[in-house]
Tab-separated table of C-alpha atoms in Angstrom:
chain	number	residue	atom	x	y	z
E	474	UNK	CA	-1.247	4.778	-19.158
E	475	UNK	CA	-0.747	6.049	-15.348
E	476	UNK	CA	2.670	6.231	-14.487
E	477	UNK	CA	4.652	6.633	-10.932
E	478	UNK	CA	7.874	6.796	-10.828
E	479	UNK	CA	9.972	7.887	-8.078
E	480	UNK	CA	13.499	8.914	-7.745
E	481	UNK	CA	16.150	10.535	-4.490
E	482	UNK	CA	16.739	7.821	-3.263
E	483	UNK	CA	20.322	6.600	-2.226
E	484	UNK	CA	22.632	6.092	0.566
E	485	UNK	CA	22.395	8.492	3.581
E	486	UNK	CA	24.229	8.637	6.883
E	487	UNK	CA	22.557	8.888	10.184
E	488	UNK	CA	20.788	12.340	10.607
E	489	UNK	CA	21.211	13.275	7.028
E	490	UNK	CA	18.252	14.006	4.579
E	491	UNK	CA	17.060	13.259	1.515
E	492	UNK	CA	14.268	14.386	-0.647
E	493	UNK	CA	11.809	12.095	-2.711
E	494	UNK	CA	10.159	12.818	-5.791
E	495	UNK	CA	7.532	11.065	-7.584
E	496	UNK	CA	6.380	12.043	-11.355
E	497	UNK	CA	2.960	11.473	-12.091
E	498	UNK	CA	1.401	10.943	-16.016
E	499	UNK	CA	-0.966	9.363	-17.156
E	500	UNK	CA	-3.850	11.035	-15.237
E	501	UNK	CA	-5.060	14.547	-13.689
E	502	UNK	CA	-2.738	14.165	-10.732
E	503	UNK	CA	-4.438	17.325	-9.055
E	504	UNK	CA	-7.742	15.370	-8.806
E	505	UNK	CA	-6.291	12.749	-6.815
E	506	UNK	CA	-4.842	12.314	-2.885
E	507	UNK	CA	-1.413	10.809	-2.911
E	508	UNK	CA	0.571	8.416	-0.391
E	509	UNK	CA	3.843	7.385	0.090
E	510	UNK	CA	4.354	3.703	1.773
E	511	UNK	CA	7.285	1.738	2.661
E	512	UNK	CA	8.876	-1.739	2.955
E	513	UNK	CA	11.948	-2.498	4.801
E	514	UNK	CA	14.328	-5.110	3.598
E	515	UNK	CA	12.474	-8.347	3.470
E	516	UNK	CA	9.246	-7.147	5.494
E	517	UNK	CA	5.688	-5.645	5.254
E	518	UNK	CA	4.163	-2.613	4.171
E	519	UNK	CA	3.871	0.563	6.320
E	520	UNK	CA	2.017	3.846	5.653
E	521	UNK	CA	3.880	6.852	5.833
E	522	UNK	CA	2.193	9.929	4.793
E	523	UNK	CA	-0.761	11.189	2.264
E	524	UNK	CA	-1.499	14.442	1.447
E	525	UNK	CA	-4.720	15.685	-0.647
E	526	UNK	CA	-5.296	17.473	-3.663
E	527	UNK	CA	-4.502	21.031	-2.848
E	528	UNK	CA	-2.004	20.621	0.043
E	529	UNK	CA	-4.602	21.689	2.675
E	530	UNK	CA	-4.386	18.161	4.745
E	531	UNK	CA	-1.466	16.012	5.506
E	532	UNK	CA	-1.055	13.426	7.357
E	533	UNK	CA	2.073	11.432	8.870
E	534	UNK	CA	2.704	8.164	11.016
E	535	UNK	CA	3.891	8.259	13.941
E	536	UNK	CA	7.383	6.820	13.364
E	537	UNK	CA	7.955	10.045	10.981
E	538	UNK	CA	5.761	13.100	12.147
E	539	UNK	CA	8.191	15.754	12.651
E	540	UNK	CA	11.028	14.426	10.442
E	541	UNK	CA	9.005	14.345	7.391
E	542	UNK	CA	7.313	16.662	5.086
E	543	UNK	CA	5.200	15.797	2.288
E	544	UNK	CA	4.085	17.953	-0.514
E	545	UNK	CA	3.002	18.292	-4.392
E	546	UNK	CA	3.446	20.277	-6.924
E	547	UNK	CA	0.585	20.016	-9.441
E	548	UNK	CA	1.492	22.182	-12.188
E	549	UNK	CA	4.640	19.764	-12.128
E	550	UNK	CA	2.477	16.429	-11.458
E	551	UNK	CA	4.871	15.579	-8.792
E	552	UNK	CA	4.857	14.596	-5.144
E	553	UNK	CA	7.812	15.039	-2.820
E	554	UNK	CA	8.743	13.553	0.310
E	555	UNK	CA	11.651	15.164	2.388
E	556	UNK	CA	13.317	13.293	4.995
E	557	UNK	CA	15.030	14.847	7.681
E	558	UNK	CA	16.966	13.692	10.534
E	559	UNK	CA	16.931	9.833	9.039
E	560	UNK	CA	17.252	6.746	11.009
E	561	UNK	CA	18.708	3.431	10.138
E	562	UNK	CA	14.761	2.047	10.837
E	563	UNK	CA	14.084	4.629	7.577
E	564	UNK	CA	16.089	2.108	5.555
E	565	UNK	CA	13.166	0.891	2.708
E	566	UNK	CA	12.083	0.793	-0.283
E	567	UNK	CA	9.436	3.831	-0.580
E	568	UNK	CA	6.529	3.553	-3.228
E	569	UNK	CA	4.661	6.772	-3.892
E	570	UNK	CA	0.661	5.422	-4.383
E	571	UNK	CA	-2.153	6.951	-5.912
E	572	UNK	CA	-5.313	7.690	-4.038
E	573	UNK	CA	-8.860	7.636	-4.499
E	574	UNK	CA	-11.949	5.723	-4.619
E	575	UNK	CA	-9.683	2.685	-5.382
E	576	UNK	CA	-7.105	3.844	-3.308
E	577	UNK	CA	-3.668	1.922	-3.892
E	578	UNK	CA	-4.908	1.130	-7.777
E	579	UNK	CA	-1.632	2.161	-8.808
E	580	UNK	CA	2.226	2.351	-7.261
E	581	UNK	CA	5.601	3.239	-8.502
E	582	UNK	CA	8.256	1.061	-9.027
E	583	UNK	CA	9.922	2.494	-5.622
E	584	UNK	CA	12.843	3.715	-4.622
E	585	UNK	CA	15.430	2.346	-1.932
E	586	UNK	CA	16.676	4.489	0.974
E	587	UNK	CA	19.385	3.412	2.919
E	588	UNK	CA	20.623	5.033	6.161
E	589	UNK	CA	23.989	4.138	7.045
E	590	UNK	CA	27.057	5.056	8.517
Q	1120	UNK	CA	-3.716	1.956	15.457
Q	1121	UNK	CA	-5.899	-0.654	14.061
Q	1122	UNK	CA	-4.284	-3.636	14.395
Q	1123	UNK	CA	-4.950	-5.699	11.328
Q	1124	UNK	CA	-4.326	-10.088	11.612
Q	1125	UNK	CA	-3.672	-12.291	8.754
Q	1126	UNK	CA	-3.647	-16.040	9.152
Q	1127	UNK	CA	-2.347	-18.101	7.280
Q	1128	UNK	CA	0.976	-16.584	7.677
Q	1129	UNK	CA	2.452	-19.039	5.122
Q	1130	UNK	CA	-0.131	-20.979	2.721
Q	1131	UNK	CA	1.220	-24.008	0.274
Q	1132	UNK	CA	-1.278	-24.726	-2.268
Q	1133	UNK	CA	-1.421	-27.433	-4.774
Q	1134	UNK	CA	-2.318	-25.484	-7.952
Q	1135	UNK	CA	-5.973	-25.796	-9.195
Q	1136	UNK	CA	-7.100	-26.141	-5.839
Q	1137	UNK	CA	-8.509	-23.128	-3.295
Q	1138	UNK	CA	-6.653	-20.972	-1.090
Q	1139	UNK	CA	-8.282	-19.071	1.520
Q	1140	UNK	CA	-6.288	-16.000	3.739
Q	1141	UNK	CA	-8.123	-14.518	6.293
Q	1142	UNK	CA	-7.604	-11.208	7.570
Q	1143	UNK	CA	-8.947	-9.510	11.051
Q	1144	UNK	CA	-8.930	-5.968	12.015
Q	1145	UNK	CA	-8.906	-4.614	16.343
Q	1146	UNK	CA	-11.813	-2.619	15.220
Q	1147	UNK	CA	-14.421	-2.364	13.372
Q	1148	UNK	CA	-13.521	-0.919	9.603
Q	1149	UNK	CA	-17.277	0.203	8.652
Q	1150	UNK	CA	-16.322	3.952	8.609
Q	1151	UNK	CA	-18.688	6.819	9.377
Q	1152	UNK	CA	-20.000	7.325	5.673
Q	1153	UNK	CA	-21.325	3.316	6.018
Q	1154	UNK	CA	-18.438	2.108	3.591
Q	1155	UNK	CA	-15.978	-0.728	4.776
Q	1156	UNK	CA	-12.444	0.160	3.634
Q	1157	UNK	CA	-10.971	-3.068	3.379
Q	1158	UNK	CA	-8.534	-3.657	0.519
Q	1159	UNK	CA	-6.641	-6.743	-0.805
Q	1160	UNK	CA	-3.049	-6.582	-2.290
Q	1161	UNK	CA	-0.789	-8.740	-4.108
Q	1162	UNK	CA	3.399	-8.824	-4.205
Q	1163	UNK	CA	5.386	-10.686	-6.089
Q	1164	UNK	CA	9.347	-10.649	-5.476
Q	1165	UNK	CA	10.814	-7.609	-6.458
Q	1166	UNK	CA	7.480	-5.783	-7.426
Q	1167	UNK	CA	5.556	-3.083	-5.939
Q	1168	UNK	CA	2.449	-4.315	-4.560
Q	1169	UNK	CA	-0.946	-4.671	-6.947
Q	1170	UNK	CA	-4.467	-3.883	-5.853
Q	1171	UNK	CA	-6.639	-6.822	-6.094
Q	1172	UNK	CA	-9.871	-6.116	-4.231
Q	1173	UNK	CA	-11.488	-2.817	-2.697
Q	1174	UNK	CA	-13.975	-1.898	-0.187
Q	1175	UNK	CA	-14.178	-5.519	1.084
Q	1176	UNK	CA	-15.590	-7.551	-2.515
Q	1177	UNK	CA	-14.972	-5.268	-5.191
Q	1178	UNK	CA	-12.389	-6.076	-8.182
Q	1179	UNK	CA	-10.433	-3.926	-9.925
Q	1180	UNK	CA	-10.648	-3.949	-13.331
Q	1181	UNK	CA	-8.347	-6.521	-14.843
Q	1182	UNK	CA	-7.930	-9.083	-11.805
Q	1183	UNK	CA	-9.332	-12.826	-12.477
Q	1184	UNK	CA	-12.245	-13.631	-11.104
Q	1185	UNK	CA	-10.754	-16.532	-9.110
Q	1186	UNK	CA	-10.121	-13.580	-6.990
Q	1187	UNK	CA	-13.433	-13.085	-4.094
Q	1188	UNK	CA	-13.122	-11.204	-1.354
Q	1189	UNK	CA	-15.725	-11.144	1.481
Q	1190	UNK	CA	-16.448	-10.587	5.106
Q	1191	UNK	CA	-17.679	-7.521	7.233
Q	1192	UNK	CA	-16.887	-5.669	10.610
Q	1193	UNK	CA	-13.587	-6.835	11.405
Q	1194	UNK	CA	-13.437	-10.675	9.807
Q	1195	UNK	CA	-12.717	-10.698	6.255
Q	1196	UNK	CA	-11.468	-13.287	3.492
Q	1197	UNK	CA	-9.216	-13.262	0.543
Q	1198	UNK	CA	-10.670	-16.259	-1.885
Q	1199	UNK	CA	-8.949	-18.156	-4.835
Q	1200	UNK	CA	-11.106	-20.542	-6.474
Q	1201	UNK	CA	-8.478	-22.542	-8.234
Q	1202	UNK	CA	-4.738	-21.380	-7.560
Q	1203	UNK	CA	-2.872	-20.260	-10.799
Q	1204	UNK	CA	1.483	-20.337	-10.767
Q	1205	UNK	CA	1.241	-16.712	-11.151
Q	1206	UNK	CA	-0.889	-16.119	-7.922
Q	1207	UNK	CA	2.194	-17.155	-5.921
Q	1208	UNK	CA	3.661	-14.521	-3.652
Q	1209	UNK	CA	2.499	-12.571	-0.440
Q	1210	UNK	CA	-0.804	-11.350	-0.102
Q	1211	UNK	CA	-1.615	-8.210	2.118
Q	1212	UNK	CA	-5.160	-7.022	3.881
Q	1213	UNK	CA	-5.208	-3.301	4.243
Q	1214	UNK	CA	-7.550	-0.537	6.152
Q	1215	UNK	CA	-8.041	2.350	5.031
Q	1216	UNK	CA	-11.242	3.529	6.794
Q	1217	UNK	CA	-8.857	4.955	9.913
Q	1218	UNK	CA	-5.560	6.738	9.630
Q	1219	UNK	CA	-3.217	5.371	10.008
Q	1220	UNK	CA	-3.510	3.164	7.632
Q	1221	UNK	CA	-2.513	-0.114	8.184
Q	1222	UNK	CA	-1.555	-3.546	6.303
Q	1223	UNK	CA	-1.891	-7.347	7.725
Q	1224	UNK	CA	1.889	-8.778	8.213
Q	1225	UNK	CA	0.980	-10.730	4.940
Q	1226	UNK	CA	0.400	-14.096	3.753
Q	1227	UNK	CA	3.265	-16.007	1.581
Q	1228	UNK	CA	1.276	-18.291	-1.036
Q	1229	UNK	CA	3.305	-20.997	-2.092
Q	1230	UNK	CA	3.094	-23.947	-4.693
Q	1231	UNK	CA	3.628	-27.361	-2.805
């Protein structure tokens, strides 16, 4: 059974950091792109960042590109997403997705972020 | 960006009868290898999201076929024959042909 689930997230003041992690089983996590996506409080879904297989290509939105690193560690089956320099707007829940050629088949459970003073 | 449009933004539905959400994209999704990335998701309260339809009509394994989606270019449609209590919640159209990727506002199904 494929399994996300992610964890690091919490409260965070303004300009503080955090660092996500997302444990993969269930599959051969090193054969697939990954994504994280969020949801703020009561509204849609926004991409964030993706990253393939072996760490060669990344890619961020706009909103985080320079505040946000993404990376994997497949001899762990995890992804990681650390957050620098956070924003109240960075408040969400953030699901860590699974790639492919049915990209989005499966998310975690998510995990909130909160940046507050 | 592509800019992705969903109307309905709010849908009551008797159940057993249709529901249609419609979803429009600022440009074209047909990306460069001929494919149309052009997904369908469903959210219930408190749940991560669940992946209906792919690549514009295609149904992941699992989902009812009540579930249709159609369309091409930059018009597409969500279909549900006959309206079940569980299909209540909000519906998202998402692109994936361009990044960033991008996701409709969403579409809140509701039971009249």
């Amino acid at each position: 059974e494929v399994q996300l689930v992610e964890s690091g997230g919490g409260l965070v003041q303004p300009g503080g950091s955090l660092r996500l992690s997302c444990a993969a089983s269930g599959f051969t996590f090193s054969s697939y792109w990954m994504h994280w996506v969020r949801q703020a409080p009561g509204k849609g879904l926004v991409w964030v960042s993706r990253i393939n297989t072996n760490e060669g290509i990344t890619s961020y939105a706009d909103s985080v590109k320079g505040r946000f690193t993404i990376s994997r560690d497949n001899a762990k089956n995890t992804l990681y997403l650390q957050m620098n320099s956070l924003r109240a707007e960075d408040t969400a829940v953030y699901y860590c997705v699974r790639g492919g050629e049915q990209l989005g088949d499966y998310w975690g459970q998510g995990t909130l972020v909160t940046v507050s003073s | 960006d592509i800019v992705m449009t969903q109307t309905p933004l709010s849908s009551p539905v008797t159940l057993g009868q249709p529901a249609s959400i419609s979803c429009r994209s600022s440009q074209s999704l047909v990306h460069s290898d001929g494919n149309t990335y052009l997904s369908w998701l469903h959210q219930r309260p408190g749940q991560p999201p669940r992946l209906l339809i792919y690549r514009i009509s295609a149904r992941v394994s699992g989902v009812p076929d009540r579930f249709s989606g159609s369309g091409a270019g930059t018009d597409f449609t969500l279909k549900i024959s006959r309206v079940e209590p569980e299909d209540v919640g909000v519906y998202y159209c998402m692109q994936t042909t361009k990044f960033p990727f991008t996701f409709g506002q969403g579409t809140k199904l509701e039971i009249k």
